[in-house]
Amino acid sequence: FRPSYLKIAQFIQSMPKRPIIGAFTATATREVKDDIISLLALQKPFVMTTGFDRKNLYFEVQKPVDKFTALERFLERNPNKTGIIYCTTRKGVEDVCDRLILQGYRATRYHAGLSDKERKLNQEEFQFDKAQIMVATNAFGMGIDKSNISYVIHFNMPKNIEGYYQEIGRAGRDGEESECIMLFSPGDVQTQKYIIETATESEIRKENELEKLQTMINLVYTQECYRKYILNYFGEQYDDKCNKCSNCEALGEVVDKTIDAQKVISCVYRMNQRFGIGMVVDVLRGSNNKKVYELGFDELSTYGIVKNYTKDKLTEFINMLISHGDLNYKGEYPVLTLNKQSMEIVRGERKVFVKEQVVKKIKIEENELFTILKELRMNISREEKIPPYMVFGDSTLKELSNRMPITNEQFLDISGVGNSKLNKYGEKFMEKIKSYI
């Protein structure tokens, strides 16, 4: 973490009399505890762990198409709350903070690229509630003890669970219910891998960092209780469902996916356990990828046997299998390999169940309000000299006329509506809807 820490033991030994030494950390696995004792040369230390469970924190992982829209929707629902938004890169901090300021939020920023003076000023503005939102890299946080932080949002997936848990630990210190939301996209994984590859010189440390990153990815894809996953990671036994995380609250039907899992495992085996997720997905879906043909994988019995999944959904399914320990995926250039659980699944001794969220299909019909909104759309298109569909498509108008949104939040929840359309046309359409109601 900090190379200078390795000199502490040497410094202590140079003193005429050894003082009493205390070492404190917010999040430590058994391995880290052992490291602390060893590297600081502690002598028969008394070790106390107070427990990792923060009962007032709610955990959620989202996989939105547009992260900024998801962020805005959250902020609109929580207009008067104070929070931190963590981004992986300085550029990410600048982009998110600038957009929030443009939207009228009292936001400030913190990262290592700012001058000491600006960082100090921004931190004070946040501490004294002059700024409501702090957008920051993980450079922000040491010594932060602001009690009224109601939420911590990770705009990108962090690189390990230790860092993630320390950062969300800044929420809810007043004991009030607080939210911890991670906005995940597959690109986050590539960014973190790139940072580890370029910033870590030691091969042993690099391998260790990549292993921790995989554990973080497993958290994102698990269908288990998030609290259980995190507490078990830190060596704390927790077998219940917390009912205070998005996995526990997710509505859906539990479906037996054992046959699909067997197909994936069989494919990994027939590919000699030498390839990553992408290539396995290509073979299972019967891809025409040139490399698939060059390696002769189009002749495998598993070629094209899982065509009922999209590429993204199959990738997610395989990541879920990894998360639940049904496949191994390790190393600097990770490849899928089998383990004891894989064999149990293939032999039919272990079942694989997946909770599939039920999406209710609403029958959208044309009605009187649809005609009114269509007329409004035509007037706008004439004024702006653009085709009507560029204002809103028919399917959006039908949904508006059936669901009848009258608030910004409700309007944004309509398919085909984004922030620009809301700002441009929302008020006019909601006036018509209110008048109709």
Short mmCIF file of N, CA, C and O in Angstrom, two decimals, residues 218-341:
data_model
loop_
_atom_site.label_atom_id
_atom_site.label_comp_id
_atom_site.label_asym_id
_atom_site.label_seq_id
_atom_site.Cartn_x
_atom_site.Cartn_y
_atom_site.Cartn_z
N ASN A 218 -16.25 -10.75 -8.91
CA ASN A 218 -17.15 -11.80 -8.40
C ASN A 218 -18.27 -11.21 -7.55
O ASN A 218 -19.40 -11.68 -7.60
N LEU A 219 -17.95 -10.16 -6.78
CA LEU A 219 -18.98 -9.49 -5.98
C LEU A 219 -20.05 -8.90 -6.90
O LEU A 219 -21.25 -9.03 -6.64
N VAL A 220 -19.61 -8.28 -7.99
CA VAL A 220 -20.55 -7.65 -8.94
C VAL A 220 -21.51 -8.68 -9.52
O VAL A 220 -22.70 -8.41 -9.69
N TYR A 221 -20.99 -9.87 -9.84
CA TYR A 221 -21.80 -10.86 -10.54
C TYR A 221 -22.49 -11.89 -9.64
O TYR A 221 -23.27 -12.70 -10.13
N THR A 222 -22.21 -11.85 -8.33
CA THR A 222 -22.85 -12.84 -7.47
C THR A 222 -24.35 -12.62 -7.38
O THR A 222 -24.83 -11.48 -7.50
N GLN A 223 -25.08 -13.72 -7.20
CA GLN A 223 -26.53 -13.59 -6.97
C GLN A 223 -26.85 -13.79 -5.49
O GLN A 223 -27.99 -13.76 -5.07
N GLU A 224 -25.80 -13.97 -4.69
CA GLU A 224 -25.96 -14.09 -3.25
C GLU A 224 -26.18 -12.70 -2.64
O GLU A 224 -26.00 -11.68 -3.30
N CYS A 225 -26.49 -12.70 -1.34
CA CYS A 225 -26.60 -11.46 -0.57
C CYS A 225 -25.24 -10.75 -0.60
O CYS A 225 -24.21 -11.36 -0.30
N TYR A 226 -25.21 -9.46 -0.96
CA TYR A 226 -23.95 -8.71 -1.02
C TYR A 226 -23.28 -8.61 0.35
O TYR A 226 -22.07 -8.71 0.47
N ARG A 227 -24.10 -8.38 1.37
CA ARG A 227 -23.54 -8.26 2.73
C ARG A 227 -22.84 -9.57 3.13
O ARG A 227 -21.75 -9.55 3.67
N LYS A 228 -23.49 -10.69 2.84
CA LYS A 228 -22.91 -11.99 3.16
C LYS A 228 -21.57 -12.17 2.45
O LYS A 228 -20.59 -12.60 3.05
N TYR A 229 -21.52 -11.81 1.17
CA TYR A 229 -20.30 -11.98 0.37
C TYR A 229 -19.16 -11.16 0.98
O TYR A 229 -18.04 -11.66 1.15
N ILE A 230 -19.44 -9.90 1.32
CA ILE A 230 -18.41 -9.00 1.85
C ILE A 230 -17.93 -9.48 3.21
O ILE A 230 -16.72 -9.56 3.47
N LEU A 231 -18.86 -9.78 4.10
CA LEU A 231 -18.47 -10.19 5.46
C LEU A 231 -17.70 -11.51 5.44
O LEU A 231 -16.72 -11.67 6.18
N ASN A 232 -18.13 -12.45 4.60
CA ASN A 232 -17.39 -13.71 4.48
C ASN A 232 -15.98 -13.48 3.95
O ASN A 232 -15.03 -14.14 4.35
N TYR A 233 -15.84 -12.50 3.04
CA TYR A 233 -14.52 -12.18 2.50
C TYR A 233 -13.58 -11.74 3.62
O TYR A 233 -12.39 -12.08 3.63
N PHE A 234 -14.10 -10.98 4.59
CA PHE A 234 -13.27 -10.51 5.70
C PHE A 234 -13.19 -11.53 6.84
O PHE A 234 -12.72 -11.21 7.93
N GLY A 235 -13.68 -12.75 6.56
CA GLY A 235 -13.53 -13.82 7.55
C GLY A 235 -14.59 -13.83 8.63
O GLY A 235 -14.45 -14.50 9.65
N GLU A 236 -15.66 -13.07 8.41
CA GLU A 236 -16.74 -13.02 9.40
C GLU A 236 -17.89 -13.90 8.92
O GLU A 236 -18.38 -13.74 7.80
N GLN A 237 -18.32 -14.83 9.75
CA GLN A 237 -19.37 -15.76 9.36
C GLN A 237 -20.72 -15.05 9.29
O GLN A 237 -21.14 -14.41 10.24
N TYR A 238 -21.36 -15.14 8.14
CA TYR A 238 -22.68 -14.52 7.96
C TYR A 238 -23.42 -15.37 6.94
O TYR A 238 -23.08 -15.41 5.78
N ASP A 239 -24.45 -16.08 7.41
CA ASP A 239 -25.13 -17.03 6.54
C ASP A 239 -26.55 -16.61 6.17
O ASP A 239 -27.22 -17.27 5.38
N ASP A 240 -27.02 -15.51 6.75
CA ASP A 240 -28.40 -15.08 6.51
C ASP A 240 -28.50 -14.25 5.23
O ASP A 240 -27.51 -13.88 4.63
N LYS A 241 -29.75 -13.93 4.87
CA LYS A 241 -30.00 -12.90 3.86
C LYS A 241 -30.24 -11.61 4.63
O LYS A 241 -30.99 -11.59 5.60
N CYS A 242 -29.60 -10.52 4.21
CA CYS A 242 -29.72 -9.28 4.99
C CYS A 242 -31.02 -8.54 4.69
O CYS A 242 -31.49 -7.76 5.51
N ASN A 243 -31.60 -8.78 3.50
CA ASN A 243 -32.80 -8.05 3.05
C ASN A 243 -32.58 -6.54 3.04
O ASN A 243 -33.51 -5.76 3.12
N LYS A 244 -31.29 -6.14 2.94
CA LYS A 244 -30.96 -4.72 2.80
C LYS A 244 -29.91 -4.55 1.71
O LYS A 244 -28.94 -3.82 1.85
N CYS A 245 -30.09 -5.31 0.62
CA CYS A 245 -29.23 -5.13 -0.55
C CYS A 245 -30.07 -5.45 -1.78
O CYS A 245 -31.12 -6.09 -1.69
N SER A 246 -29.61 -5.00 -2.94
CA SER A 246 -30.41 -5.14 -4.15
C SER A 246 -30.57 -6.61 -4.57
O SER A 246 -31.55 -6.96 -5.22
N ASN A 247 -29.63 -7.48 -4.19
CA ASN A 247 -29.79 -8.91 -4.51
C ASN A 247 -30.88 -9.55 -3.68
O ASN A 247 -31.70 -10.32 -4.18
N CYS A 248 -30.91 -9.22 -2.37
CA CYS A 248 -31.95 -9.78 -1.50
C CYS A 248 -33.33 -9.28 -1.90
O CYS A 248 -34.32 -9.99 -1.79
N GLU A 249 -33.39 -8.02 -2.36
CA GLU A 249 -34.69 -7.41 -2.69
C GLU A 249 -35.17 -7.71 -4.10
O GLU A 249 -36.31 -7.46 -4.44
N ALA A 250 -34.26 -8.24 -4.95
CA ALA A 250 -34.61 -8.44 -6.36
C ALA A 250 -35.78 -9.41 -6.51
O ALA A 250 -35.78 -10.50 -5.95
N LEU A 251 -36.78 -8.97 -7.27
CA LEU A 251 -37.92 -9.83 -7.55
C LEU A 251 -37.59 -10.68 -8.76
O LEU A 251 -36.99 -10.21 -9.72
N GLY A 252 -37.97 -11.91 -8.73
CA GLY A 252 -37.69 -12.76 -9.89
C GLY A 252 -37.97 -14.21 -9.58
O GLY A 252 -38.22 -14.60 -8.45
N GLU A 253 -37.89 -15.00 -10.62
CA GLU A 253 -38.16 -16.42 -10.51
C GLU A 253 -36.84 -17.17 -10.53
O GLU A 253 -35.96 -16.91 -11.34
N VAL A 254 -36.66 -18.10 -9.58
CA VAL A 254 -35.44 -18.92 -9.53
C VAL A 254 -35.57 -20.03 -10.56
O VAL A 254 -36.49 -20.84 -10.52
N VAL A 255 -34.64 -20.04 -11.53
CA VAL A 255 -34.71 -20.97 -12.66
C VAL A 255 -33.51 -21.92 -12.63
O VAL A 255 -32.39 -21.51 -12.31
N ASP A 256 -33.75 -23.18 -12.93
CA ASP A 256 -32.68 -24.19 -12.98
C ASP A 256 -31.89 -24.01 -14.29
O ASP A 256 -32.41 -24.22 -15.38
N LYS A 257 -30.64 -23.62 -14.16
CA LYS A 257 -29.77 -23.40 -15.32
C LYS A 257 -28.62 -24.42 -15.36
O LYS A 257 -27.56 -24.14 -15.93
N THR A 258 -28.85 -25.57 -14.75
CA THR A 258 -27.79 -26.58 -14.67
C THR A 258 -27.34 -27.03 -16.06
O THR A 258 -26.13 -27.18 -16.31
N ILE A 259 -28.28 -27.26 -16.98
CA ILE A 259 -27.91 -27.74 -18.32
C ILE A 259 -27.04 -26.70 -19.04
O ILE A 259 -26.03 -27.05 -19.67
N ASP A 260 -27.40 -25.41 -18.91
CA ASP A 260 -26.58 -24.36 -19.53
C ASP A 260 -25.18 -24.34 -18.92
O ASP A 260 -24.18 -24.15 -19.62
N ALA A 261 -25.11 -24.52 -17.60
CA ALA A 261 -23.81 -24.54 -16.92
C ALA A 261 -22.98 -25.74 -17.40
O ALA A 261 -21.77 -25.63 -17.62
N GLN A 262 -23.63 -26.89 -17.59
CA GLN A 262 -22.93 -28.08 -18.09
C GLN A 262 -22.37 -27.84 -19.49
O GLN A 262 -21.26 -28.27 -19.82
N LYS A 263 -23.12 -27.13 -20.31
CA LYS A 263 -22.65 -26.80 -21.67
C LYS A 263 -21.39 -25.93 -21.61
O LYS A 263 -20.42 -26.15 -22.35
N VAL A 264 -21.42 -24.93 -20.73
CA VAL A 264 -20.27 -24.03 -20.58
C VAL A 264 -19.04 -24.81 -20.11
O VAL A 264 -17.95 -24.71 -20.68
N ILE A 265 -19.23 -25.61 -19.07
CA ILE A 265 -18.12 -26.38 -18.48
C ILE A 265 -17.55 -27.36 -19.50
O ILE A 265 -16.33 -27.50 -19.65
N SER A 266 -18.43 -28.04 -20.24
CA SER A 266 -17.98 -28.99 -21.27
C SER A 266 -17.16 -28.28 -22.34
O SER A 266 -16.16 -28.81 -22.83
N CYS A 267 -17.59 -27.06 -22.70
CA CYS A 267 -16.88 -26.30 -23.73
C CYS A 267 -15.48 -25.92 -23.23
O CYS A 267 -14.49 -26.04 -23.97
N VAL A 268 -15.40 -25.46 -21.98
CA VAL A 268 -14.10 -25.11 -21.39
C VAL A 268 -13.17 -26.33 -21.41
O VAL A 268 -11.99 -26.22 -21.76
N TYR A 269 -13.72 -27.49 -21.07
CA TYR A 269 -12.93 -28.73 -21.05
C TYR A 269 -12.45 -29.08 -22.46
O TYR A 269 -11.27 -29.41 -22.67
N ARG A 270 -13.34 -29.01 -23.44
CA ARG A 270 -12.98 -29.36 -24.84
C ARG A 270 -12.00 -28.36 -25.45
O ARG A 270 -11.32 -28.68 -26.42
N MET A 271 -11.94 -27.16 -24.89
CA MET A 271 -10.97 -26.17 -25.36
C MET A 271 -9.66 -26.26 -24.55
O MET A 271 -8.84 -25.34 -24.57
N ASN A 272 -9.53 -27.38 -23.82
CA ASN A 272 -8.31 -27.70 -23.06
C ASN A 272 -7.99 -26.70 -21.95
O ASN A 272 -6.82 -26.55 -21.55
N GLN A 273 -9.03 -25.99 -21.46
CA GLN A 273 -8.88 -25.07 -20.32
C GLN A 273 -7.74 -24.07 -20.56
O GLN A 273 -6.96 -23.78 -19.66
N ARG A 274 -7.68 -23.52 -21.78
CA ARG A 274 -6.56 -22.64 -22.14
C ARG A 274 -7.02 -21.27 -22.63
O ARG A 274 -6.20 -20.48 -23.10
N PHE A 275 -8.33 -20.97 -22.50
CA PHE A 275 -8.83 -19.71 -23.08
C PHE A 275 -9.68 -18.93 -22.09
O PHE A 275 -10.21 -19.48 -21.13
N GLY A 276 -9.82 -17.64 -22.39
CA GLY A 276 -10.60 -16.75 -21.54
C GLY A 276 -12.08 -16.76 -21.89
O GLY A 276 -12.53 -17.51 -22.76
N ILE A 277 -12.83 -15.89 -21.23
CA ILE A 277 -14.29 -15.87 -21.37
C ILE A 277 -14.71 -15.56 -22.81
O ILE A 277 -15.59 -16.22 -23.36
N GLY A 278 -14.07 -14.57 -23.43
CA GLY A 278 -14.47 -14.14 -24.76
C GLY A 278 -14.46 -15.24 -25.79
O GLY A 278 -15.43 -15.41 -26.56
N MET A 279 -13.38 -16.04 -25.81
CA MET A 279 -13.27 -17.12 -26.79
C MET A 279 -14.28 -18.23 -26.51
O MET A 279 -14.88 -18.78 -27.44
N VAL A 280 -14.51 -18.53 -25.24
CA VAL A 280 -15.49 -19.56 -24.87
C VAL A 280 -16.89 -19.13 -25.31
O VAL A 280 -17.67 -19.92 -25.85
N VAL A 281 -17.20 -17.84 -25.10
CA VAL A 281 -18.50 -17.30 -25.53
C VAL A 281 -18.65 -17.43 -27.05
O VAL A 281 -19.71 -17.84 -27.55
N ASP A 282 -17.60 -17.09 -27.79
CA ASP A 282 -17.64 -17.19 -29.26
C ASP A 282 -17.92 -18.62 -29.72
O ASP A 282 -18.73 -18.85 -30.64
N VAL A 283 -17.27 -19.59 -29.09
CA VAL A 283 -17.45 -21.00 -29.49
C VAL A 283 -18.87 -21.46 -29.15
O VAL A 283 -19.56 -22.05 -29.98
N LEU A 284 -19.33 -21.15 -27.96
CA LEU A 284 -20.67 -21.59 -27.53
C LEU A 284 -21.77 -20.98 -28.41
O LEU A 284 -22.78 -21.62 -28.67
N ARG A 285 -21.55 -19.75 -28.88
CA ARG A 285 -22.57 -19.08 -29.69
C ARG A 285 -22.39 -19.34 -31.19
O ARG A 285 -23.14 -18.83 -32.01
N GLY A 286 -21.36 -20.12 -31.56
CA GLY A 286 -21.15 -20.46 -32.96
C GLY A 286 -20.67 -19.28 -33.78
O GLY A 286 -21.11 -19.06 -34.92
N SER A 287 -19.74 -18.50 -33.23
CA SER A 287 -19.24 -17.31 -33.90
C SER A 287 -18.44 -17.66 -35.17
O SER A 287 -17.81 -18.71 -35.25
N ASN A 288 -18.47 -16.73 -36.13
CA ASN A 288 -17.67 -16.88 -37.36
C ASN A 288 -16.31 -16.22 -37.22
O ASN A 288 -15.62 -15.99 -38.22
N ASN A 289 -15.93 -15.93 -36.00
CA ASN A 289 -14.62 -15.34 -35.71
C ASN A 289 -13.52 -16.18 -36.37
O ASN A 289 -13.48 -17.40 -36.24
N LYS A 290 -12.61 -15.49 -37.07
CA LYS A 290 -11.53 -16.17 -37.82
C LYS A 290 -10.71 -17.09 -36.92
O LYS A 290 -10.34 -18.20 -37.30
N LYS A 291 -10.42 -16.61 -35.69
CA LYS A 291 -9.58 -17.39 -34.78
C LYS A 291 -10.24 -18.70 -34.37
O LYS A 291 -9.58 -19.72 -34.17
N VAL A 292 -11.58 -18.68 -34.26
CA VAL A 292 -12.33 -19.90 -33.91
C VAL A 292 -12.07 -20.98 -34.96
O VAL A 292 -11.81 -22.15 -34.63
N TYR A 293 -12.10 -20.58 -36.24
CA TYR A 293 -11.86 -21.53 -37.34
C TYR A 293 -10.39 -21.97 -37.40
O TYR A 293 -10.09 -23.14 -37.60
N GLU A 294 -9.49 -21.01 -37.18
CA GLU A 294 -8.06 -21.32 -37.23
C GLU A 294 -7.69 -22.37 -36.18
O GLU A 294 -6.83 -23.23 -36.41
N LEU A 295 -8.32 -22.29 -35.01
CA LEU A 295 -8.02 -23.23 -33.92
C LEU A 295 -8.84 -24.52 -34.02
O LEU A 295 -8.70 -25.42 -33.20
N GLY A 296 -9.72 -24.58 -35.02
CA GLY A 296 -10.53 -25.78 -35.23
C GLY A 296 -11.67 -25.96 -34.23
O GLY A 296 -12.24 -27.04 -34.10
N PHE A 297 -12.02 -24.86 -33.56
CA PHE A 297 -13.07 -24.96 -32.53
C PHE A 297 -14.47 -25.09 -33.14
O PHE A 297 -15.41 -25.46 -32.44
N ASP A 298 -14.59 -24.79 -34.44
CA ASP A 298 -15.89 -24.95 -35.10
C ASP A 298 -16.24 -26.43 -35.26
O ASP A 298 -17.39 -26.78 -35.57
N GLU A 299 -15.27 -27.31 -35.01
CA GLU A 299 -15.51 -28.76 -35.12
C GLU A 299 -15.83 -29.41 -33.77
O GLU A 299 -16.12 -30.60 -33.70
N LEU A 300 -15.77 -28.61 -32.70
CA LEU A 300 -16.09 -29.16 -31.37
C LEU A 300 -17.59 -29.41 -31.26
O LEU A 300 -18.40 -28.72 -31.87
N SER A 301 -17.95 -30.40 -30.44
CA SER A 301 -19.37 -30.71 -30.24
C SER A 301 -20.10 -29.58 -29.52
O SER A 301 -21.32 -29.48 -29.56
N THR A 302 -19.34 -28.72 -28.84
CA THR A 302 -19.96 -27.60 -28.09
C THR A 302 -20.07 -26.32 -28.93
O THR A 302 -20.56 -25.30 -28.45
N TYR A 303 -19.61 -26.36 -30.18
CA TYR A 303 -19.67 -25.18 -31.06
C TYR A 303 -21.14 -24.86 -31.40
O TYR A 303 -21.87 -25.69 -31.93
N GLY A 304 -21.57 -23.67 -31.01
CA GLY A 304 -22.91 -23.19 -31.35
C GLY A 304 -24.04 -23.83 -30.57
O GLY A 304 -25.20 -23.78 -31.00
N ILE A 305 -23.75 -24.41 -29.37
CA ILE A 305 -24.84 -25.09 -28.63
C ILE A 305 -25.57 -24.16 -27.66
O ILE A 305 -26.51 -24.58 -26.99
N VAL A 306 -25.12 -22.88 -27.55
CA VAL A 306 -25.81 -21.94 -26.65
C VAL A 306 -26.16 -20.68 -27.44
O VAL A 306 -25.59 -19.62 -27.21
N LYS A 307 -27.09 -20.81 -28.37
CA LYS A 307 -27.46 -19.66 -29.21
C LYS A 307 -28.62 -18.86 -28.64
O LYS A 307 -28.98 -17.82 -29.17
N ASN A 308 -29.21 -19.35 -27.54
CA ASN A 308 -30.36 -18.66 -26.96
C ASN A 308 -29.94 -17.52 -26.03
O ASN A 308 -30.77 -16.87 -25.41
N TYR A 309 -28.63 -17.27 -25.91
CA TYR A 309 -28.12 -16.15 -25.11
C TYR A 309 -27.50 -15.12 -26.05
O TYR A 309 -26.86 -15.48 -27.03
N THR A 310 -27.64 -13.82 -25.70
CA THR A 310 -26.85 -12.81 -26.40
C THR A 310 -25.42 -12.92 -25.89
O THR A 310 -25.17 -13.56 -24.85
N LYS A 311 -24.50 -12.28 -26.57
CA LYS A 311 -23.09 -12.32 -26.15
C LYS A 311 -22.93 -11.77 -24.73
O LYS A 311 -22.24 -12.36 -23.89
N ASP A 312 -23.60 -10.63 -24.46
CA ASP A 312 -23.49 -10.01 -23.13
C ASP A 312 -24.09 -10.89 -22.04
O ASP A 312 -23.52 -11.03 -20.96
N LYS A 313 -25.25 -11.51 -22.33
CA LYS A 313 -25.92 -12.34 -21.33
C LYS A 313 -25.11 -13.61 -21.04
O LYS A 313 -25.05 -14.07 -19.89
N LEU A 314 -24.50 -14.18 -22.06
CA LEU A 314 -23.69 -15.39 -21.85
C LEU A 314 -22.43 -15.04 -21.06
O LEU A 314 -22.02 -15.79 -20.16
N THR A 315 -21.83 -13.89 -21.37
CA THR A 315 -20.66 -13.42 -20.61
C THR A 315 -21.04 -13.24 -19.14
O THR A 315 -20.30 -13.64 -18.24
N GLU A 316 -22.20 -12.64 -18.91
CA GLU A 316 -22.67 -12.43 -17.53
C GLU A 316 -22.92 -13.76 -16.82
O GLU A 316 -22.58 -13.92 -15.64
N PHE A 317 -23.50 -14.73 -17.54
CA PHE A 317 -23.77 -16.04 -16.96
C PHE A 317 -22.46 -16.72 -16.56
O PHE A 317 -22.36 -17.30 -15.47
N ILE A 318 -21.44 -16.65 -17.43
CA ILE A 318 -20.14 -17.27 -17.11
C ILE A 318 -19.50 -16.57 -15.92
O ILE A 318 -18.94 -17.21 -15.02
N ASN A 319 -19.60 -15.24 -15.89
CA ASN A 319 -19.07 -14.50 -14.73
C ASN A 319 -19.77 -14.89 -13.44
O ASN A 319 -19.16 -14.93 -12.38
N MET A 320 -21.07 -15.17 -13.54
CA MET A 320 -21.81 -15.61 -12.35
C MET A 320 -21.30 -16.98 -11.88
O MET A 320 -21.15 -17.23 -10.69
N LEU A 321 -21.02 -17.90 -12.85
CA LEU A 321 -20.47 -19.21 -12.49
C LEU A 321 -19.13 -19.06 -11.78
O LEU A 321 -18.85 -19.75 -10.79
N ILE A 322 -18.29 -18.14 -12.27
CA ILE A 322 -16.99 -17.88 -11.64
C ILE A 322 -17.21 -17.36 -10.23
O ILE A 322 -16.58 -17.82 -9.27
N SER A 323 -18.13 -16.39 -10.10
CA SER A 323 -18.42 -15.77 -8.81
C SER A 323 -18.85 -16.79 -7.77
O SER A 323 -18.48 -16.71 -6.60
N HIS A 324 -19.62 -17.79 -8.21
CA HIS A 324 -20.13 -18.81 -7.28
C HIS A 324 -19.17 -19.99 -7.12
O HIS A 324 -19.52 -20.99 -6.49
N GLY A 325 -17.97 -19.87 -7.72
CA GLY A 325 -16.96 -20.92 -7.54
C GLY A 325 -17.14 -22.14 -8.41
O GLY A 325 -16.53 -23.18 -8.18
N ASP A 326 -18.00 -22.02 -9.46
CA ASP A 326 -18.25 -23.18 -10.34
C ASP A 326 -17.19 -23.30 -11.43
O ASP A 326 -17.11 -24.32 -12.11
N LEU A 327 -16.42 -22.24 -11.64
CA LEU A 327 -15.28 -22.25 -12.57
C LEU A 327 -14.17 -21.40 -11.96
O LEU A 327 -14.45 -20.47 -11.19
N ASN A 328 -12.91 -21.71 -12.30
CA ASN A 328 -11.79 -20.87 -11.87
C ASN A 328 -11.43 -19.91 -13.00
O ASN A 328 -11.55 -20.24 -14.17
N TYR A 329 -10.94 -18.72 -12.60
CA TYR A 329 -10.54 -17.72 -13.59
C TYR A 329 -9.47 -16.85 -12.96
O TYR A 329 -9.77 -15.85 -12.32
N LYS A 330 -8.20 -17.24 -13.10
CA LYS A 330 -7.12 -16.55 -12.39
C LYS A 330 -5.94 -16.32 -13.30
O LYS A 330 -5.84 -16.88 -14.38
N GLY A 331 -5.01 -15.45 -12.81
CA GLY A 331 -3.76 -15.22 -13.51
C GLY A 331 -3.71 -13.86 -14.18
O GLY A 331 -4.72 -13.17 -14.30
N GLU A 332 -2.50 -13.48 -14.62
CA GLU A 332 -2.32 -12.19 -15.28
C GLU A 332 -3.10 -12.14 -16.60
O GLU A 332 -3.67 -11.14 -16.97
N TYR A 333 -3.06 -13.28 -17.33
CA TYR A 333 -3.87 -13.42 -18.54
C TYR A 333 -4.84 -14.58 -18.25
O TYR A 333 -4.58 -15.72 -18.62
N PRO A 334 -5.94 -14.28 -17.54
CA PRO A 334 -6.77 -15.36 -16.98
C PRO A 334 -7.42 -16.26 -18.02
O PRO A 334 -7.85 -15.80 -19.08
N VAL A 335 -7.43 -17.55 -17.70
CA VAL A 335 -8.12 -18.54 -18.53
C VAL A 335 -9.12 -19.29 -17.65
O VAL A 335 -8.93 -19.41 -16.44
N LEU A 336 -10.18 -19.79 -18.27
CA LEU A 336 -11.18 -20.56 -17.54
C LEU A 336 -10.67 -21.98 -17.33
O LEU A 336 -10.21 -22.63 -18.27
N THR A 337 -10.74 -22.44 -16.08
CA THR A 337 -10.36 -23.83 -15.77
C THR A 337 -11.42 -24.46 -14.87
O THR A 337 -12.20 -23.75 -14.23
N LEU A 338 -11.42 -25.78 -14.85
CA LEU A 338 -12.42 -26.51 -14.06
C LEU A 338 -11.92 -26.75 -12.64
O LEU A 338 -10.73 -26.70 -12.37
N ASN A 339 -12.86 -27.00 -11.75
CA ASN A 339 -12.53 -27.35 -10.37
C ASN A 339 -13.49 -28.43 -9.87
O ASN A 339 -14.27 -28.98 -10.66
N LYS A 340 -13.46 -28.71 -8.59
CA LYS A 340 -14.29 -29.77 -8.01
C LYS A 340 -15.78 -29.50 -8.25
O LYS A 340 -16.54 -30.39 -8.63
N GLN A 341 -16.20 -28.22 -8.07
CA GLN A 341 -17.61 -27.88 -8.28
C GLN A 341 -18.03 -28.07 -9.74
O GLN A 341 -19.15 -28.50 -10.02
#
